[in-house]
Tab-separated table of C-alpha atoms and ligand atoms in Angstrom:
chain	number	residue	atom	x	y	z
U	1	GLU	CA	8.187	-18.848	-17.986
U	2	LYS	CA	10.021	-15.426	-18.557
U	3	ALA	CA	6.546	-14.362	-19.463
U	4	GLY	CA	8.569	-12.892	-22.808
U	5	PHE	CA	11.354	-11.118	-21.404
U	6	ASP	CA	14.708	-12.063	-22.181
U	7	HIS	CA	15.723	-12.535	-18.075
U	8	PHE	CA	14.092	-12.538	-15.040
U	9	MET	CA	16.081	-9.599	-13.735
U	10	LEU	CA	14.105	-7.540	-16.147
U	11	LYS	CA	10.683	-9.910	-15.449
U	12	GLU	CA	11.228	-9.307	-11.982
U	13	ILE	CA	12.075	-5.258	-12.728
U	14	ASN	CA	8.646	-5.204	-14.589
U	15	GLU	CA	6.683	-7.071	-11.523
U	16	GLN	CA	7.307	-4.319	-9.250
U	17	PRO	CA	4.015	-2.350	-9.505
U	18	LYS	CA	2.381	-5.765	-9.383
U	19	ALA	CA	4.640	-6.405	-6.236
U	20	TYR	CA	3.715	-3.070	-4.772
U	21	ARG	CA	0.155	-3.683	-5.111
U	22	ASP	CA	-0.099	-7.279	-3.299
U	23	THR	CA	2.567	-5.815	-0.550
U	24	MET	CA	-0.080	-3.244	-0.202
U	25	ARG	CA	-3.174	-4.869	-0.529
U	26	GLY	CA	-5.505	-5.498	2.234
U	27	ARG	CA	-3.250	-3.888	4.596
U	28	ILE	CA	-4.442	-0.080	3.747
U	29	SER	CA	-8.276	0.356	5.307
U	30	GLU	CA	-10.790	1.003	2.983
U	31	ASP	CA	-10.816	4.797	3.446
U	32	GLY	CA	-7.345	4.808	2.971
U	33	ARG	CA	-6.725	6.641	6.262
U	34	SER	CA	-5.319	3.961	8.260
U	35	VAL	CA	-3.000	0.427	8.368
U	36	ALA	CA	-3.914	-2.606	9.708
U	37	LEU	CA	-1.373	-5.332	10.093
U	38	PRO	CA	-3.225	-8.160	11.776
U	39	GLU	CA	-0.476	-10.407	11.632
U	40	LEU	CA	1.234	-8.864	14.154
U	41	LYS	CA	1.622	-10.593	17.471
U	42	ILE	CA	3.285	-7.859	19.132
U	43	THR	CA	0.258	-5.669	20.926
U	44	ALA	CA	-0.174	-1.340	20.648
U	45	GLU	CA	1.153	-1.468	24.729
U	46	GLN	CA	4.270	-3.822	23.855
U	47	LEU	CA	5.209	-1.435	20.728
U	48	LYS	CA	4.727	1.824	22.845
U	49	GLY	CA	7.562	-0.338	25.310
U	50	ILE	CA	10.027	-0.136	22.350
U	51	ASN	CA	12.738	2.261	22.958
U	52	ARG	CA	15.047	1.335	20.189
U	53	VAL	CA	15.129	-0.696	16.801
U	54	HIS	CA	18.433	-2.559	15.663
U	55	ILE	CA	17.519	-4.080	11.619
U	56	VAL	CA	19.536	-6.748	10.695
U	57	ALA	CA	20.112	-8.162	7.454
U	58	CYS	CA	22.728	-9.045	4.598
U	59	GLY	CA	23.202	-7.118	1.161
U	60	THR	CA	20.189	-5.659	-0.537
U	61	ALA	CA	17.728	-6.598	2.332
U	62	LEU	CA	20.278	-5.035	4.675
U	63	HIS	CA	20.071	-1.252	1.987
U	64	ALA	CA	16.431	-1.746	2.103
U	65	GLY	CA	17.048	-1.825	6.333
U	66	LEU	CA	18.684	1.775	5.687
U	67	VAL	CA	16.006	2.968	4.099
U	68	GLY	CA	13.683	0.814	7.189
U	69	LYS	CA	16.040	3.227	9.537
U	70	ASN	CA	15.438	6.527	7.875
U	71	VAL	CA	11.331	5.752	7.674
U	72	ILE	CA	11.153	4.557	11.465
U	73	GLU	CA	13.075	7.691	12.925
U	74	SER	CA	11.283	9.866	11.009
U	75	LEU	CA	7.746	8.443	11.633
U	76	VAL	CA	8.050	7.220	14.834
U	77	ARG	CA	11.052	8.941	16.007
U	78	ILE	CA	13.048	6.024	17.381
U	79	PRO	CA	16.493	5.502	17.582
U	80	VAL	CA	17.553	3.054	14.660
U	81	GLU	CA	20.447	0.956	14.123
U	82	THR	CA	21.235	-0.701	11.542
U	83	ASP	CA	24.149	-3.608	11.174
U	84	VAL	CA	25.487	-6.454	8.601
U	85	ALA	CA	24.206	-9.677	10.300
U	86	SER	CA	27.814	-11.331	10.113
U	87	GLU	CA	28.994	-8.803	12.431
U	88	TYR	CA	25.831	-8.309	14.705
U	89	ARG	CA	25.599	-11.979	15.918
U	90	TYR	CA	29.438	-12.148	16.700
U	91	ARG	CA	29.788	-8.244	18.014
U	92	SER	CA	27.430	-9.296	21.493
U	93	PRO	CA	25.256	-7.006	20.843
U	94	ILE	CA	23.694	-4.470	23.740
U	95	ILE	CA	20.163	-5.372	23.447
U	96	THR	CA	17.225	-4.202	26.713
U	97	PRO	CA	13.663	-5.120	26.964
U	98	ASP	CA	13.138	-2.398	25.279
U	99	THR	CA	14.972	-2.898	22.145
U	100	LEU	CA	13.157	-4.360	18.989
U	101	VAL	CA	15.511	-6.198	16.467
U	102	ILE	CA	13.754	-6.209	12.622
U	103	VAL	CA	15.468	-8.894	10.237
U	104	VAL	CA	14.834	-8.598	7.098
U	105	SER	CA	15.570	-11.382	3.891
U	106	GLN	CA	13.779	-12.403	0.856
U	107	SER	CA	14.493	-15.714	1.294
U	108	GLY	CA	14.259	-15.762	5.288
U	109	GLU	CA	17.237	-18.801	4.886
U	110	THR	CA	20.444	-16.757	4.851
U	111	ALA	CA	22.650	-18.185	7.444
U	112	ASP	CA	24.286	-15.126	8.814
U	113	THR	CA	20.278	-13.352	9.149
U	114	LEU	CA	18.943	-16.428	11.125
U	115	ALA	CA	21.662	-16.568	13.302
U	116	ALA	CA	21.799	-12.857	14.369
U	117	LEU	CA	17.576	-13.769	14.662
U	118	ARG	CA	18.942	-16.568	16.956
U	119	GLU	CA	21.150	-14.347	18.939
U	120	ALA	CA	19.176	-11.596	19.631
U	121	GLN	CA	16.123	-13.738	20.785
U	122	ARG	CA	19.193	-15.427	22.651
U	123	CYS	CA	19.441	-11.802	24.842
U	124	GLY	CA	15.987	-11.605	24.647
U	125	ALA	CA	14.645	-9.291	22.022
U	126	ARG	CA	11.561	-9.619	20.353
U	127	VAL	CA	12.136	-9.908	16.519
U	128	LEU	CA	10.337	-8.995	13.471
U	129	ALA	CA	11.213	-10.401	10.469
U	130	ILE	CA	10.204	-8.914	6.888
U	131	THR	CA	10.236	-11.579	4.526
U	132	ASN	CA	9.649	-13.028	1.305
U	133	VAL	CA	9.075	-16.742	1.978
U	134	VAL	CA	5.877	-17.918	3.825
U	135	GLY	CA	7.386	-21.141	5.993
U	136	SER	CA	10.988	-20.344	5.915
U	137	SER	CA	13.196	-20.606	8.612
U	138	VAL	CA	13.176	-16.851	9.522
U	139	ALA	CA	9.469	-16.359	9.483
U	140	ARG	CA	9.374	-19.884	11.345
U	141	GLU	CA	11.315	-18.749	14.113
U	142	ALA	CA	10.584	-15.214	14.187
U	143	ASP	CA	7.900	-13.680	16.925
U	144	ASP	CA	6.306	-11.388	14.249
U	145	VAL	CA	6.282	-11.776	10.584
U	146	ILE	CA	5.361	-9.690	7.993
U	147	ILE	CA	5.185	-11.149	4.584
U	148	THR	CA	6.263	-9.070	1.494
U	149	LEU	CA	4.210	-10.343	-1.492
U	150	ALA	CA	6.587	-9.709	-4.500
U	151	GLY	CA	6.004	-13.365	-5.819
U	152	PRO	CA	9.442	-16.015	-6.132
U	153	GLU	CA	12.549	-14.210	-7.239
U	154	ILE	CA	14.475	-16.453	-9.676
U	155	ALA	CA	17.112	-13.747	-10.735
U	156	VAL	CA	20.337	-14.035	-8.110
U	157	ALA	CA	19.998	-9.886	-8.287
U	158	SER	CA	17.375	-8.859	-5.929
U	159	THR	CA	14.831	-6.395	-7.576
U	160	LYS	CA	11.350	-6.869	-6.558
U	161	ALA	CA	11.780	-8.264	-3.242
U	162	TYR	CA	14.148	-5.287	-2.421
U	163	SER	CA	11.244	-3.026	-3.298
U	164	SER	CA	8.431	-4.635	-1.784
U	165	GLN	CA	10.560	-4.756	1.798
U	166	LEU	CA	10.788	-0.641	1.191
U	167	ILE	CA	6.990	-0.819	1.140
U	168	ALA	CA	6.587	-3.587	3.699
U	169	PHE	CA	8.991	-0.653	5.855
U	170	PHE	CA	6.412	2.094	4.938
U	171	LEU	CA	3.377	0.313	6.037
U	172	PHE	CA	5.031	-1.045	9.876
U	173	GLY	CA	6.354	2.403	10.582
U	174	LEU	CA	2.825	4.501	9.266
U	175	TYR	CA	1.392	1.399	11.740
U	176	TRP	CA	3.828	1.977	14.581
U	177	ALA	CA	3.373	5.679	14.258
U	178	GLN	CA	-0.629	5.487	14.257
U	179	VAL	CA	-0.654	3.108	17.318
U	180	VAL	CA	1.953	4.968	19.410
U	181	GLY	CA	0.048	8.713	18.159
U	182	LYS	CA	3.230	9.842	16.807
U	183	GLN	CA	1.546	10.549	13.578
U	184	ASP	CA	-2.123	11.369	12.966
U	185	GLU	CA	-4.766	10.403	11.303
U	186	ALA	CA	-4.321	13.381	8.640
U	187	ALA	CA	-0.889	12.406	8.087
U	188	VAL	CA	-1.103	9.095	7.875
U	189	SER	CA	-3.604	9.121	5.163
U	190	HIS	CA	-1.251	11.747	3.097
U	191	VAL	CA	1.419	9.060	3.124
U	192	LEU	CA	-1.107	6.016	2.527
U	193	SER	CA	-2.216	8.419	-0.339
U	194	ALA	CA	1.070	8.696	-1.713
U	195	MET	CA	2.313	5.353	-1.306
U	196	GLN	CA	-0.575	4.240	-3.429
U	197	ALA	CA	0.174	6.171	-6.275
U	198	LEU	CA	3.822	4.548	-6.168
U	199	PRO	CA	2.476	1.246	-8.740
U	200	GLU	CA	1.328	3.549	-11.324
U	201	GLN	CA	4.427	5.960	-11.230
U	202	VAL	CA	7.303	2.997	-11.443
U	203	GLU	CA	5.054	1.767	-14.189
U	204	LYS	CA	5.921	5.311	-15.866
U	205	ILE	CA	9.845	4.845	-14.924
U	206	LEU	CA	9.696	1.307	-16.701
U	207	ALA	CA	8.347	3.088	-19.558
U	208	GLN	CA	11.211	4.775	-20.222
U	209	ALA	CA	13.643	2.204	-19.739
U	210	GLU	CA	15.224	2.321	-23.069
U	211	VAL	CA	16.761	5.532	-22.023
U	212	LEU	CA	18.587	4.064	-19.868
U	213	LYS	CA	20.009	1.703	-22.316
U	214	GLU	CA	22.508	3.985	-23.903
U	215	VAL	CA	23.880	5.499	-20.065
U	216	ALA	CA	24.385	1.618	-19.133
U	217	GLU	CA	25.803	1.180	-22.402
U	218	SER	CA	28.612	4.329	-21.754
U	219	ILE	CA	29.369	3.085	-18.416
U	220	SER	CA	30.124	-0.770	-19.492
U	221	HIS	CA	33.353	0.680	-20.628
U	222	HIS	CA	34.662	2.347	-17.684
U	223	SER	CA	36.369	-0.049	-14.875
U	224	SER	CA	34.813	2.016	-12.053
U	225	LEU	CA	32.232	4.532	-11.011
U	226	PHE	CA	30.248	6.318	-7.779
U	227	PHE	CA	26.932	6.201	-6.951
U	228	ILE	CA	26.577	9.452	-4.501
U	229	GLY	CA	23.538	10.934	-2.687
U	230	ARG	CA	22.523	12.041	0.806
U	231	GLY	CA	19.439	10.948	3.026
U	232	VAL	CA	17.661	8.206	1.676
U	233	ASP	CA	19.121	8.728	-1.769
U	234	TYR	CA	22.469	7.595	0.288
U	235	ALA	CA	21.024	4.346	0.721
U	236	VAL	CA	19.689	3.939	-2.678
U	237	ALA	CA	23.417	4.703	-3.902
U	238	MET	CA	24.507	1.813	-2.212
U	239	GLU	CA	21.836	-0.434	-3.485
U	240	GLY	CA	22.387	0.661	-7.141
U	241	SER	CA	26.182	0.008	-6.620
U	242	LEU	CA	25.991	-3.322	-5.145
U	243	LYS	CA	23.360	-4.440	-7.918
U	244	LEU	CA	25.938	-2.899	-10.684
U	245	LYS	CA	28.940	-4.601	-9.286
U	246	GLU	CA	26.976	-8.094	-8.792
U	247	ILE	CA	25.863	-8.835	-11.916
U	248	SER	CA	28.222	-5.962	-13.924
U	249	TYR	CA	31.704	-6.777	-12.544
U	250	ILE	CA	32.099	-3.600	-12.688
U	251	HIS	CA	33.585	-1.640	-9.550
U	252	SER	CA	31.721	0.844	-8.000
U	253	GLU	CA	31.211	2.660	-4.622
U	254	ALA	CA	28.450	4.185	-3.068
U	255	TYR	CA	29.231	7.622	-1.014
U	256	ALA	CA	27.077	10.096	1.348
U	257	ALA	CA	28.020	13.032	-1.180
U	258	GLY	CA	29.280	14.979	1.603
U	259	GLU	CA	32.101	12.876	2.383
U	260	LEU	CA	33.461	12.404	-1.058
U	261	LYS	CA	35.909	15.519	-0.300
U	262	HIS	CA	37.085	13.939	2.637
U	263	GLY	CA	39.422	11.862	0.502
U	264	THR	CA	37.884	9.476	-2.132
U	265	LEU	CA	37.680	12.628	-4.180
U	266	ALA	CA	41.312	12.298	-5.312
U	267	LEU	CA	39.413	9.021	-7.422
U	268	ILE	CA	37.483	10.910	-9.800
U	269	GLU	CA	39.100	12.145	-13.217
U	270	GLU	CA	38.145	12.983	-16.389
U	271	GLY	CA	35.475	10.684	-17.981
U	272	THR	CA	35.433	8.742	-14.536
U	273	PRO	CA	30.910	8.338	-14.241
U	274	VAL	CA	29.179	9.353	-11.308
U	275	ILE	CA	25.469	8.700	-10.897
U	276	ALA	CA	24.086	11.443	-8.401
U	277	LEU	CA	20.558	11.206	-6.788
U	278	LEU	CA	18.856	14.359	-6.040
U	279	THR	CA	15.679	13.268	-4.887
U	280	GLN	CA	15.689	15.260	-1.303
U	281	GLU	CA	14.398	18.599	-2.055
U	282	GLU	CA	16.005	19.984	0.804
U	283	LEU	CA	19.017	18.931	0.187
U	284	TYR	CA	19.025	19.335	-3.556
U	285	GLU	CA	21.593	22.702	-3.333
U	286	LYS	CA	24.170	20.748	-1.215
U	287	MET	CA	23.809	18.058	-4.037
U	288	LEU	CA	24.493	20.383	-6.955
U	289	SER	CA	27.439	21.946	-4.998
U	290	ASN	CA	28.801	17.976	-4.550
U	291	ILE	CA	28.293	17.179	-8.460
U	292	LYS	CA	30.353	20.601	-9.150
U	293	GLU	CA	33.213	19.087	-7.100
U	294	THR	CA	32.796	16.272	-9.319
U	295	LYS	CA	32.464	17.936	-12.491
U	296	ALA	CA	35.494	20.209	-11.976
U	297	ARG	CA	37.380	16.731	-11.858
U	298	GLY	CA	36.028	16.121	-15.494
U	299	ALA	CA	33.369	13.309	-14.099
U	300	ASP	CA	30.493	12.242	-16.394
U	301	VAL	CA	27.527	12.974	-14.606
U	302	LEU	CA	24.095	10.985	-14.355
U	303	GLY	CA	21.439	12.946	-12.458
U	304	ILE	CA	18.097	11.395	-11.089
U	305	VAL	CA	16.003	14.257	-10.238
U	306	ASN	CA	12.535	14.773	-9.300
U	307	GLU	CA	10.101	15.658	-12.190
U	308	GLY	CA	10.074	19.395	-12.529
U	309	HIS	CA	13.809	20.010	-12.176
U	310	GLU	CA	14.791	18.940	-15.616
U	311	SER	CA	15.641	22.060	-17.373
U	312	GLU	CA	17.792	23.073	-14.335
U	313	ILE	CA	19.494	19.744	-13.762
U	314	ALA	CA	20.738	19.718	-17.273
U	315	LYS	CA	22.829	22.914	-16.843
U	316	SER	CA	24.590	20.905	-14.123
U	317	VAL	CA	25.169	17.774	-15.492
U	318	ASP	CA	26.145	15.506	-18.564
U	319	ARG	CA	22.514	13.463	-18.833
U	320	TYR	CA	19.479	13.435	-16.315
U	321	PHE	CA	16.717	11.091	-15.367
U	322	SER	CA	13.340	12.389	-13.739
U	323	ILE	CA	11.606	10.157	-11.798
U	324	PRO	CA	7.609	11.088	-10.774
U	325	ARG	CA	7.043	13.160	-7.764
U	326	THR	CA	6.934	11.568	-4.408
U	327	LEU	CA	6.691	12.280	-0.505
U	328	PRO	CA	11.083	12.510	0.092
U	329	LEU	CA	10.552	9.409	2.551
U	330	LEU	CA	8.983	7.008	-0.245
U	331	THR	CA	11.324	8.398	-3.172
U	332	PRO	CA	13.528	4.854	-2.789
U	333	ALA	CA	10.418	2.656	-3.997
U	334	LEU	CA	11.063	5.082	-7.440
U	335	SER	CA	14.910	6.062	-7.630
U	336	VAL	CA	16.039	2.696	-7.702
U	337	ILE	CA	14.000	1.190	-10.280
U	338	PRO	CA	16.223	3.091	-12.945
U	339	LEU	CA	19.134	1.860	-10.957
U	340	GLN	CA	18.154	-1.633	-10.976
U	341	LEU	CA	17.840	-1.022	-14.885
U	342	ILE	CA	21.324	0.533	-15.530
U	343	SER	CA	23.066	-2.284	-13.746
U	344	TYR	CA	20.656	-5.006	-16.360
U	345	TYR	CA	21.502	-2.782	-18.977
U	346	ALA	CA	25.488	-2.888	-18.232
U	347	SER	CA	25.653	-6.252	-17.637
U	348	LEU	CA	23.367	-7.276	-20.652
U	349	ALA	CA	25.977	-5.130	-22.729
U	350	LEU	CA	29.260	-7.085	-21.131
U	351	GLY	CA	27.782	-10.087	-22.307
U	352	HIS	CA	27.313	-11.410	-18.636
U	353	ASP	CA	24.910	-13.914	-17.270
U	354	VAL	CA	22.526	-11.109	-15.965
U	355	ASP	CA	20.676	-13.745	-13.940
U	356	LYS	CA	23.235	-16.290	-12.619
U	357	PRO	CA	26.505	-13.764	-11.854
U	358	ARG	CA	29.430	-15.533	-11.249
U	359	ASN	CA	30.706	-16.880	-7.563
U	360	LEU	CA	26.802	-16.129	-6.311
U	361	ALA	CA	24.059	-18.090	-5.410
U	362	LYS	CA	20.333	-17.127	-4.905
U	363	SER	CA	20.222	-18.041	-0.888
U	364	VAL	CA	23.361	-17.953	1.039
U	365	THR	CA	23.227	-20.821	3.674
U	366	VAL	CA	26.384	-20.781	4.909
U	367	GLU	CA	28.435	-18.769	6.735
L	1	F6R	C1	21.687	-8.877	-3.870
L	1	F6R	C2	21.455	-9.984	-3.279
L	1	F6R	C3	21.659	-10.278	-2.024
L	1	F6R	C4	20.713	-10.757	-0.441
L	1	F6R	C5	21.439	-11.281	0.696
L	1	F6R	C6	20.485	-11.522	1.659
L	1	F6R	O1	21.288	-8.461	-4.978
L	1	F6R	O2	20.264	-10.404	-3.876
L	1	F6R	O3	22.531	-9.623	-1.640
L	1	F6R	O4	20.330	-9.834	-0.593
L	1	F6R	O5	22.295	-12.638	0.459
L	1	F6R	O6	19.310	-12.512	0.919
L	1	F6R	P1	18.242	-12.358	1.991
L	1	F6R	O7	17.384	-11.567	1.848
L	1	F6R	O8	17.530	-14.087	0.774
L	1	F6R	O9	18.898	-12.774	3.091
């Protein structure tokens, strides 16, 4: 049932091209110029009336939500707040009639997420759920549902569910922008064609998976490391860091690269591994200076860059891994793949139970 893979996690990492295709299938018009989400009950008129969004989830699903915030804010230009479900539900969130609450949950059964959904509805908000399980509690109780078609996820560490949630956010953001006229047809079809190239681009990354084994093995000798990035790269850094902690039990922290010098830089010493994401071209030079700050303290840096930057980045980092080019907003769907693989190989190198990490359950149905 692992289809020839050693672990469910590796199988699920490799299923991402299919998960992307399945999640997009039927939701992009034949001519590739518009998004169709007929499952949504919310009307164009109602979407026009939404002026703020709260994205609420736990763990990896929340990390997908952080990318979702960037997607909605840049495509629709509406302010989005993200919150941890266990905080949101108890902090009397400020919900107005023009607030849309989006809950994200692979299982659709996470207790805190479900409670946040109920609290939001109690306060009068309309709730849209992004979930992988049809008929789950979250899917049943939400006002609108977008199902990710990642297929069953068995490994405790979420991979294909997370990346399919990103696809769902891209689709929903485009759909919304399209129906309220925030993006014209040319802009929407430009993003859609880039999205349709993602599955093949993931395949290209997966074909280089072995390269990351060596990086993971060197990391596995360390007790702590950092993931740094800016913009959506910072959101992906958080997911990379959680994945590594979860299955390799190595401590790591994700940091907004520009924030390091405000204290945390003190923790970087000779040999400290740093994984730096540099997929946002506009922020590339800024990232290079942040990398320099860590190198000056002896950090051992892996740079994740877009194709074409190889020879240049080689001068600034100890190792690099390049990913195919896509639109800046879509890069998380590619850049997370090497991070998933690094965690997988690090856990393997340390001899841990990759699919069933200690102390964790697949579905957290208690508070
Ligand atoms: C990490 C992981 C967890 C879940 C979280 C929410 O790999 O899987 O952080 O993302 O427990 O679970 P769902 O998405 O089922 O609500």
